[in-house]
C-alpha positions as a printed NumPy array, in Angstrom:
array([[  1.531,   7.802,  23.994],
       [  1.747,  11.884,  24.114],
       [ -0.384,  12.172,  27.342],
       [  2.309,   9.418,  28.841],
       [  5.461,   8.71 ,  26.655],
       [  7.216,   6.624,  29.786],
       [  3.927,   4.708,  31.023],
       [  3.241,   3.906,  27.111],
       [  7.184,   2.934,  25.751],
       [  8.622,   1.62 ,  29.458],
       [  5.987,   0.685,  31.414],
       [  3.317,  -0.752,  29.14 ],
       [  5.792,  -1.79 ,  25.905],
       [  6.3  ,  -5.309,  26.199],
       [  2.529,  -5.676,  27.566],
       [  1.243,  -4.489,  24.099],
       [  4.033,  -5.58 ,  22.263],
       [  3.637,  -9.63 ,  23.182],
       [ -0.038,  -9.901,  22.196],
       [  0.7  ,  -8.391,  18.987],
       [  3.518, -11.006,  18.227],
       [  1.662, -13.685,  19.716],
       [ -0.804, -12.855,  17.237],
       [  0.954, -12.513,  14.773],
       [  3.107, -15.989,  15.099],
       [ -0.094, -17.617,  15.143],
       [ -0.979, -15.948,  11.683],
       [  2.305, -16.974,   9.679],
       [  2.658, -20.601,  11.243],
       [  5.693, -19.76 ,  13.774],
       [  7.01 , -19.226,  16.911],
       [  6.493, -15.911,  18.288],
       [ 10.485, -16.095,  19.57 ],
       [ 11.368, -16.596,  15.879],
       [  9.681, -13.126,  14.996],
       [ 10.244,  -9.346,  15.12 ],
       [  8.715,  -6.412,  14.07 ],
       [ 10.157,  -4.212,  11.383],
       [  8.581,  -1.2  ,  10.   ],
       [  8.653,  -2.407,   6.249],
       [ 10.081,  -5.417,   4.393],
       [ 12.53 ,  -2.943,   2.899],
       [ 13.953,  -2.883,   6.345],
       [ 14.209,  -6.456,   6.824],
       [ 15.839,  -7.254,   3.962],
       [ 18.367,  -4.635,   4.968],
       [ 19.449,  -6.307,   8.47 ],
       [ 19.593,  -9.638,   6.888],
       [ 22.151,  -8.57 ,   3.777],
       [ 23.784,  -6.   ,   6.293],
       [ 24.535,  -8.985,   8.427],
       [ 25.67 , -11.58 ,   5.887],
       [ 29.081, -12.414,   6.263],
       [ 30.383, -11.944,   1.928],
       [ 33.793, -12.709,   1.309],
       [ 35.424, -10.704,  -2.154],
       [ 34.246, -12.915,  -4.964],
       [ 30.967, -14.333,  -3.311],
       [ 27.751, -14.127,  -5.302],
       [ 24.611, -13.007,  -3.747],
       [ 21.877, -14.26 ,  -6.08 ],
       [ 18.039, -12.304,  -7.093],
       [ 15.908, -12.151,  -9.922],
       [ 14.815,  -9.362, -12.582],
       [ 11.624,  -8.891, -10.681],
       [ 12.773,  -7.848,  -7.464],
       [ 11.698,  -4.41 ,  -5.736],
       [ 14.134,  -1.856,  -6.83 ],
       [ 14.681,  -0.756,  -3.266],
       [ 15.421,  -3.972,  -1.699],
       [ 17.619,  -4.364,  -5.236],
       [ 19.661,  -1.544,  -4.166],
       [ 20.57 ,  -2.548,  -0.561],
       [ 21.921,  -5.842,  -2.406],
       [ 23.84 ,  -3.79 ,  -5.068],
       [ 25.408,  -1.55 ,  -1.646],
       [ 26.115,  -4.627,   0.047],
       [ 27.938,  -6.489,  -2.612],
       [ 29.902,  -3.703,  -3.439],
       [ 31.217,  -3.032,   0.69 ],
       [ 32.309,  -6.718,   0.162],
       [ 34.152,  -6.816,  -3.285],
       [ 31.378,  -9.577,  -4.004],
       [ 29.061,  -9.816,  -7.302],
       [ 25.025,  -9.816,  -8.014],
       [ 24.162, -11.948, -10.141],
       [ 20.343, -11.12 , -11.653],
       [ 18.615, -14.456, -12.492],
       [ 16.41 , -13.517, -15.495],
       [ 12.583, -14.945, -15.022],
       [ 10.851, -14.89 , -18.463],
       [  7.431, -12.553, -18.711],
       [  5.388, -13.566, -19.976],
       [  5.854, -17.213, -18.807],
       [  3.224, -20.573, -19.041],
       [  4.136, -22.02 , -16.164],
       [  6.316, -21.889, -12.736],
       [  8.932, -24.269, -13.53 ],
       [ 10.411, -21.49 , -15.994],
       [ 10.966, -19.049, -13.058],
       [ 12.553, -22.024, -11.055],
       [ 14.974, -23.186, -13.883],
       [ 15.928, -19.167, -14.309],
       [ 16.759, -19.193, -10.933],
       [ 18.454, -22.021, -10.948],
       [ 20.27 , -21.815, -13.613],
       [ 21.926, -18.482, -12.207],
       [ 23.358, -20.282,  -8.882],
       [ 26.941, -21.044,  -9.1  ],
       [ 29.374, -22.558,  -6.301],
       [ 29.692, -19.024,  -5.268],
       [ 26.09 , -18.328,  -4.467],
       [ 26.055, -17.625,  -0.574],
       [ 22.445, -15.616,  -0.615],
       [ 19.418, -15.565,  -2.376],
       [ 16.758, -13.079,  -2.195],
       [ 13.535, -14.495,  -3.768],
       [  9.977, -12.567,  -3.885],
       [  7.078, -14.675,  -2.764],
       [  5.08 , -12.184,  -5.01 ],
       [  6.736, -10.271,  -7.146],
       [  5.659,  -6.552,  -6.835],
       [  5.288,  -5.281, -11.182],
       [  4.438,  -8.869, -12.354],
       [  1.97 , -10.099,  -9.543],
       [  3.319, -13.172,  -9.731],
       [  3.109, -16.073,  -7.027],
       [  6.45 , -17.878,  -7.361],
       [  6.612, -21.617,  -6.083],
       [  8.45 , -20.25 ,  -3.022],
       [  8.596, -23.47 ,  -1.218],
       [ 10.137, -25.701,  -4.396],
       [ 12.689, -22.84 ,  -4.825],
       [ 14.07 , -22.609,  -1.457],
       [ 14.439, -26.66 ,  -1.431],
       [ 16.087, -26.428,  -4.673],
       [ 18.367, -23.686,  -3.327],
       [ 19.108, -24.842,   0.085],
       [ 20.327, -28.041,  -1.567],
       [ 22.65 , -26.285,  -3.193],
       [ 24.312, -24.931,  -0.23 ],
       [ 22.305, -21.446,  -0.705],
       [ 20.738, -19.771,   1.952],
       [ 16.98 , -17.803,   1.278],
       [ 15.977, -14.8  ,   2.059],
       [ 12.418, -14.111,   1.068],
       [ 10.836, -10.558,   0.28 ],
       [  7.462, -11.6  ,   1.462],
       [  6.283,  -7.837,   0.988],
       [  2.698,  -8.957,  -0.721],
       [  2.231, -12.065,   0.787],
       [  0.628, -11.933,   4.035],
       [ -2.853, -11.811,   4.009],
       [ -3.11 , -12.935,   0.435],
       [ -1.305, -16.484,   0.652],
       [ -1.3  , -18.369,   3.668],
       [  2.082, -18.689,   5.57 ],
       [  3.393, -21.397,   7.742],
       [  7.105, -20.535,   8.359],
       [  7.997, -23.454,  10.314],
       [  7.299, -25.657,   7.366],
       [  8.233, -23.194,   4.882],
       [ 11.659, -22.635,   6.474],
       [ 13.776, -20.045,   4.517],
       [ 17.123, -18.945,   6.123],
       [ 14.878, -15.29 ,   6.137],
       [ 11.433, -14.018,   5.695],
       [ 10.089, -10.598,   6.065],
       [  6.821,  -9.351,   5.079],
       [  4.535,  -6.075,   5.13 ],
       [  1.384,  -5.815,   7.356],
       [ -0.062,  -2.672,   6.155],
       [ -1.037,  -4.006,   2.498],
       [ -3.322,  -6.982,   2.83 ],
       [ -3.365,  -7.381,   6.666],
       [ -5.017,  -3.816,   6.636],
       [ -2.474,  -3.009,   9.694],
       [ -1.289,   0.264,   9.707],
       [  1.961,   1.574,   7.792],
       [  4.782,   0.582,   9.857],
       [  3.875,  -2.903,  10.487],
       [  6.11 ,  -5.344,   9.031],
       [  7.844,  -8.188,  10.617],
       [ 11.188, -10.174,  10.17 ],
       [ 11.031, -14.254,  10.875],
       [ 14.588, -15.97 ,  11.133],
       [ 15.588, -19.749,  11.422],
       [ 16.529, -20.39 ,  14.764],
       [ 20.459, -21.503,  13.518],
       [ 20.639, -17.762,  12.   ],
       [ 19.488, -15.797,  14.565],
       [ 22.701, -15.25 ,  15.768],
       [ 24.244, -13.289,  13.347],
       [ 21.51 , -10.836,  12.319],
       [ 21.904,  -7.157,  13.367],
       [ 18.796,  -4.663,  12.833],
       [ 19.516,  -1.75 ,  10.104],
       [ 19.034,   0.49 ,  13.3  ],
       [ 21.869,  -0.723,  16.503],
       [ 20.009,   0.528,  19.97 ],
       [ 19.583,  -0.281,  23.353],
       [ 19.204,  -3.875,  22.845],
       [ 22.536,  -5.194,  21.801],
       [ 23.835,  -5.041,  25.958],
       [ 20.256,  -4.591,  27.6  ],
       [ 18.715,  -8.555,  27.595],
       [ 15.458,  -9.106,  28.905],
       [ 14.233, -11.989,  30.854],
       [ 12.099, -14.386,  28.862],
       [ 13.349, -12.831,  25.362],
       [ 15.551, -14.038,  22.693],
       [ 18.771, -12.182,  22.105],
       [ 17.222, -11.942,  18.205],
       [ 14.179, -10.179,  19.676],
       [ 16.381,  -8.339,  22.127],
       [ 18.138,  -6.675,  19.208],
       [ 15.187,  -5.835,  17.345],
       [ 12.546,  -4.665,  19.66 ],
       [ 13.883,  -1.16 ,  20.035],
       [ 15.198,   0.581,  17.671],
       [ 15.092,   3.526,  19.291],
       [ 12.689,   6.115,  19.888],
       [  9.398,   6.079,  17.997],
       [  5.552,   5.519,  17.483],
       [  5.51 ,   1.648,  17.929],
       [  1.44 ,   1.913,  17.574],
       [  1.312,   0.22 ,  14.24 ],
       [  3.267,  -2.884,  15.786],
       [  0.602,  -2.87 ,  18.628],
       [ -2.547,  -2.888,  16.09 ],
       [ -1.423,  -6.077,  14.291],
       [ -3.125,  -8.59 ,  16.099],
       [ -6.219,  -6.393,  16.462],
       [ -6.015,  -6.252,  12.418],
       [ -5.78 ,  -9.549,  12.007],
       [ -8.689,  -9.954,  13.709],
       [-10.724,  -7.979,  12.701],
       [-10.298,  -9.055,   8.635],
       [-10.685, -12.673,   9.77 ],
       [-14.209, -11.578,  11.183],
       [-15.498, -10.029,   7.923],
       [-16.108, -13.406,   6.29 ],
       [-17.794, -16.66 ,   7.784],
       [-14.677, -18.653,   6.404],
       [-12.486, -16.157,   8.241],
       [ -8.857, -15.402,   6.845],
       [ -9.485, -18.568,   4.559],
       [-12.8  , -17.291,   2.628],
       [-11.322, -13.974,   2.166],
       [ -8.079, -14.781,   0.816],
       [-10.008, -17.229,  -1.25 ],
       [-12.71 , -14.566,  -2.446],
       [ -9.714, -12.061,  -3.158],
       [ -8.107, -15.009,  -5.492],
       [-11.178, -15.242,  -7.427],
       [-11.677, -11.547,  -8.037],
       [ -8.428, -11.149,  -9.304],
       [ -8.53 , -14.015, -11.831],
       [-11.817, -12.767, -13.105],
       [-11.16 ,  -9.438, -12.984],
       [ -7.943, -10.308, -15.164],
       [ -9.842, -12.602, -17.563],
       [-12.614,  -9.259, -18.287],
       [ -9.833,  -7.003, -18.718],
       [ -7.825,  -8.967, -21.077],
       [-11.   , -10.04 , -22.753],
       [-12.238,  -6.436, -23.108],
       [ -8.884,  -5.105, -24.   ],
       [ -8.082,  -7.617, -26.542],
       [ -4.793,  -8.596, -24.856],
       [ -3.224, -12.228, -23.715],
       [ -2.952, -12.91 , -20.133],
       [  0.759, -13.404, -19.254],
       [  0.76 , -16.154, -16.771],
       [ -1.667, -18.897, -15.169],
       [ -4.172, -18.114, -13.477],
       [ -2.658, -20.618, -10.825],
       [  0.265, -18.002, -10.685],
       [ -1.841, -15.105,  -9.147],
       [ -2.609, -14.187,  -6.086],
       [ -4.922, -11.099,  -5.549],
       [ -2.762,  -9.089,  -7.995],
       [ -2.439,  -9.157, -11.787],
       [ -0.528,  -7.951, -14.133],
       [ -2.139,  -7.08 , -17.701],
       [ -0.398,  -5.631, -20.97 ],
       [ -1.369,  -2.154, -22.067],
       [ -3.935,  -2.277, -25.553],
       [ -1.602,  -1.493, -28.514],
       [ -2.582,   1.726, -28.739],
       [ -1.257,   3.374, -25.7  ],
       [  2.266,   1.188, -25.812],
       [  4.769,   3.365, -26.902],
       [  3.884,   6.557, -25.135],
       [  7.084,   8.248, -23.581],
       [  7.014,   9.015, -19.817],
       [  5.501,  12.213, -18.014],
       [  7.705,  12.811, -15.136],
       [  7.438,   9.619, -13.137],
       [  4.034,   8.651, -13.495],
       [  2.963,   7.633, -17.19 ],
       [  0.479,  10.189, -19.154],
       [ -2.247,   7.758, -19.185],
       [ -1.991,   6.741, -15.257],
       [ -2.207,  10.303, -14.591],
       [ -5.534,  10.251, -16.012],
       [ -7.001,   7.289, -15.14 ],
       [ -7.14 ,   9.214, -12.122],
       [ -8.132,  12.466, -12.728],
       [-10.684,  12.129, -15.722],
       [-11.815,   8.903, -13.945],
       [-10.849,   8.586, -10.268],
       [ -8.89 ,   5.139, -10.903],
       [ -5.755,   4.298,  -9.583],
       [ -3.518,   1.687, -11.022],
       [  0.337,   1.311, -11.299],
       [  1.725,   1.243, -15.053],
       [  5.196,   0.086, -14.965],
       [  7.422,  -1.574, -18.029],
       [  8.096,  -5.251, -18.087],
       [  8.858,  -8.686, -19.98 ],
       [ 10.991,  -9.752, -22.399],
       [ 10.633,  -8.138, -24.982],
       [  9.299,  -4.964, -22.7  ],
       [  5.887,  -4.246, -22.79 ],
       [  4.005,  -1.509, -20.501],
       [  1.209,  -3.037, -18.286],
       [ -0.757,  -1.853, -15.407],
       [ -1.597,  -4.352, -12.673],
       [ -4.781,  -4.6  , -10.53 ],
       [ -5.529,  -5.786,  -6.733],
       [ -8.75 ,  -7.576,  -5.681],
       [ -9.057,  -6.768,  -1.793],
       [-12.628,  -7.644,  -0.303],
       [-13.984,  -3.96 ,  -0.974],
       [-13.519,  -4.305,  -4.819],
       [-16.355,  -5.529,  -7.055],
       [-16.423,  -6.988, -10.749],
       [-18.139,  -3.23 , -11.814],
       [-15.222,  -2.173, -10.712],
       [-12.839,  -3.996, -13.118],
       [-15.675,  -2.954, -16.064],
       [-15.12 ,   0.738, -15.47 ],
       [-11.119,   0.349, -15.729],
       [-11.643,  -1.777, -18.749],
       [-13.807,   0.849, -20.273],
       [-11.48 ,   3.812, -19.203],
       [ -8.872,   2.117, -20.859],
       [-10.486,   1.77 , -24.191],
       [-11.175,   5.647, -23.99 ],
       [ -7.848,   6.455, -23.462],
       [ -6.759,   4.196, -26.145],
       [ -9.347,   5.593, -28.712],
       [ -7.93 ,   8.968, -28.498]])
């Protein structure tokens, strides 16, 4: 791109661009004219609640486990439109996924015009029964739009059948693409309507053999689209590390996780806080008494700050449930091992003992 900026984004951009998309329909279960490539899901779920047409006294609709950022766009967009966010409150821990779909439910009102729903929610790893709750919701007049940040990679995705209003996702966490790759996928009937977070070129520039959604989308103006361009090569390349391709590793992440989960809570003397059919290749575990009431350092907890340097571990702690607990959650991605999970367990228990 530096030894040729106009051969690489003029020339050459839609002939690295469409492979990439192709590949990448064929991934989720869509059409490649359905999808567009955003640099994080952050950013999608700011052109879809940008674009939403709220009237004063509408209700846009998510749940106490959303991401905080994606939270905020929600709380700027309700507040441009005199409208109100509601905050459905999931129960954590929970025995089963019918409790997160009656919270849910129970929180849409005639008003509801939006939901945003996490397919995995990012500080409570847990896999919500996406597809139940947007049939529950669109039959209630409410349209979906689903923070997919976690999911692909770890769950398998077929968007035709799935078919939110919305669904963006990242790339760069268990895709392996690089950071910037993220896409946006749009029903057909509300394509229309959607403006990117960034208006460019596209909006009075159409190009033969695109959509008017990809139009929009595909430039936002000028910067490094290489991430974008290594998607399909990344999806490759992680289907080809396992004989059962994407299948055997999503599958082998799955597994980790739940075992990995069942040592730690075992070794830690803690309860797991879901089903095991309720994680995907993340989970979620309650701090040992001990170490729960430990105030803050800056913005990273005491003890996370020396997982890592007293024992080169990184984990997230964060501070969740009803009533609020502090927990740390764990990923399984095909380079971890079980002796892995038995070394966090163990530097745990030292940090506890002291």
């Amino acid at each position: 791109m530096e030894a040729e900026p106009v051969q690489f984004l003029w020339r050459r951009y839609e002939d690295r661009l469409e492979p990439a998309r192709a590949a990448l329909a064929d991934f989720v279960g869509a059409r490649a004219r359905d999808l567009v490539f955003v640099t994080n899901a952050t950013t999608g779920v700011n052109a879809v609640s940008r674009s939403v047409k709220l009237r004063r006294g509408d209700e846009v609709l998510t749940t106490n486990f959303d991401y905080n950022a994606c939270r905020n766009v929600l709380v700027e967009v309700v507040r441009r439109a005199g409208a109100k966010l509601i905050v459905a409150r999931v129960p954590f821990p929970l025995r089963s996924p019918n409790e997160a779909v009656e919270a849910i439910l129970l929180a849409v009102t005639p008003r509801t015009r939006l939901a945003m729903i996490d397919h995995v929610t990012s500080d409570t790893a847990l896999v919500l029964p996406i597809a139940r709750i947007i049939h529950e919701l669109e039959a209630r007049g409410v349209d979906t739009l689903v923070d997919g940040a976690h999911a692909p990679g770890m769950l398998p995705l077929n968007l035709q059948k799935l078919r939110p209003a919305y669904y963006t996702g990242n790339l760069h966490k268990w895709v392996c693409a690089p950071k910037g790759a993220a896409f946006l996928w749009a029903r057909e009937d509300k394509q229309a309507d959607l403006q990117p977070a960034v208006i460019s070129h596209g909006n009075n520039r159409p190009r033969t053999g695109h959509t008017v959604f990809q139009d929009r989308f595909d430039w936002a103006g000028t910067c490094d689209p290489t991430a974008w361009f290594c998607v399909g090569d990344a999806i490759r390349w992680m289907g080809k590390l396992l004989p059962g391709s994407w299948r055997e590793v999503r599958e082998r992440n799955h597994a980790l996780a739940v075992q990995a989960r069942r040592h730690l809570c075992d070794r830690l003397q803690v309860p797991p806080p879901c089903p095991d059919a309720m994680l995907g290749s993340m989970a979620t575990i309650p701090l040992p008494q001990r170490i729960q009431g430990p105030a803050r350092f800056g913005k990273i907890d005491a003890e996370q700050l020396r997982l890592y340097d007293e024992f080169r571990i990184e984990v997230p702690f964060n501070r969740v449930g009803q009533p609020e607990r502090r927990c740390f959650r764990v990923s399984a991605q095909i380079y971890n091992s079980p002796t892995e999970y038995e070394y966090l367990a163990s530097a745990l228990l030292a940090l506890a003992a002291r």
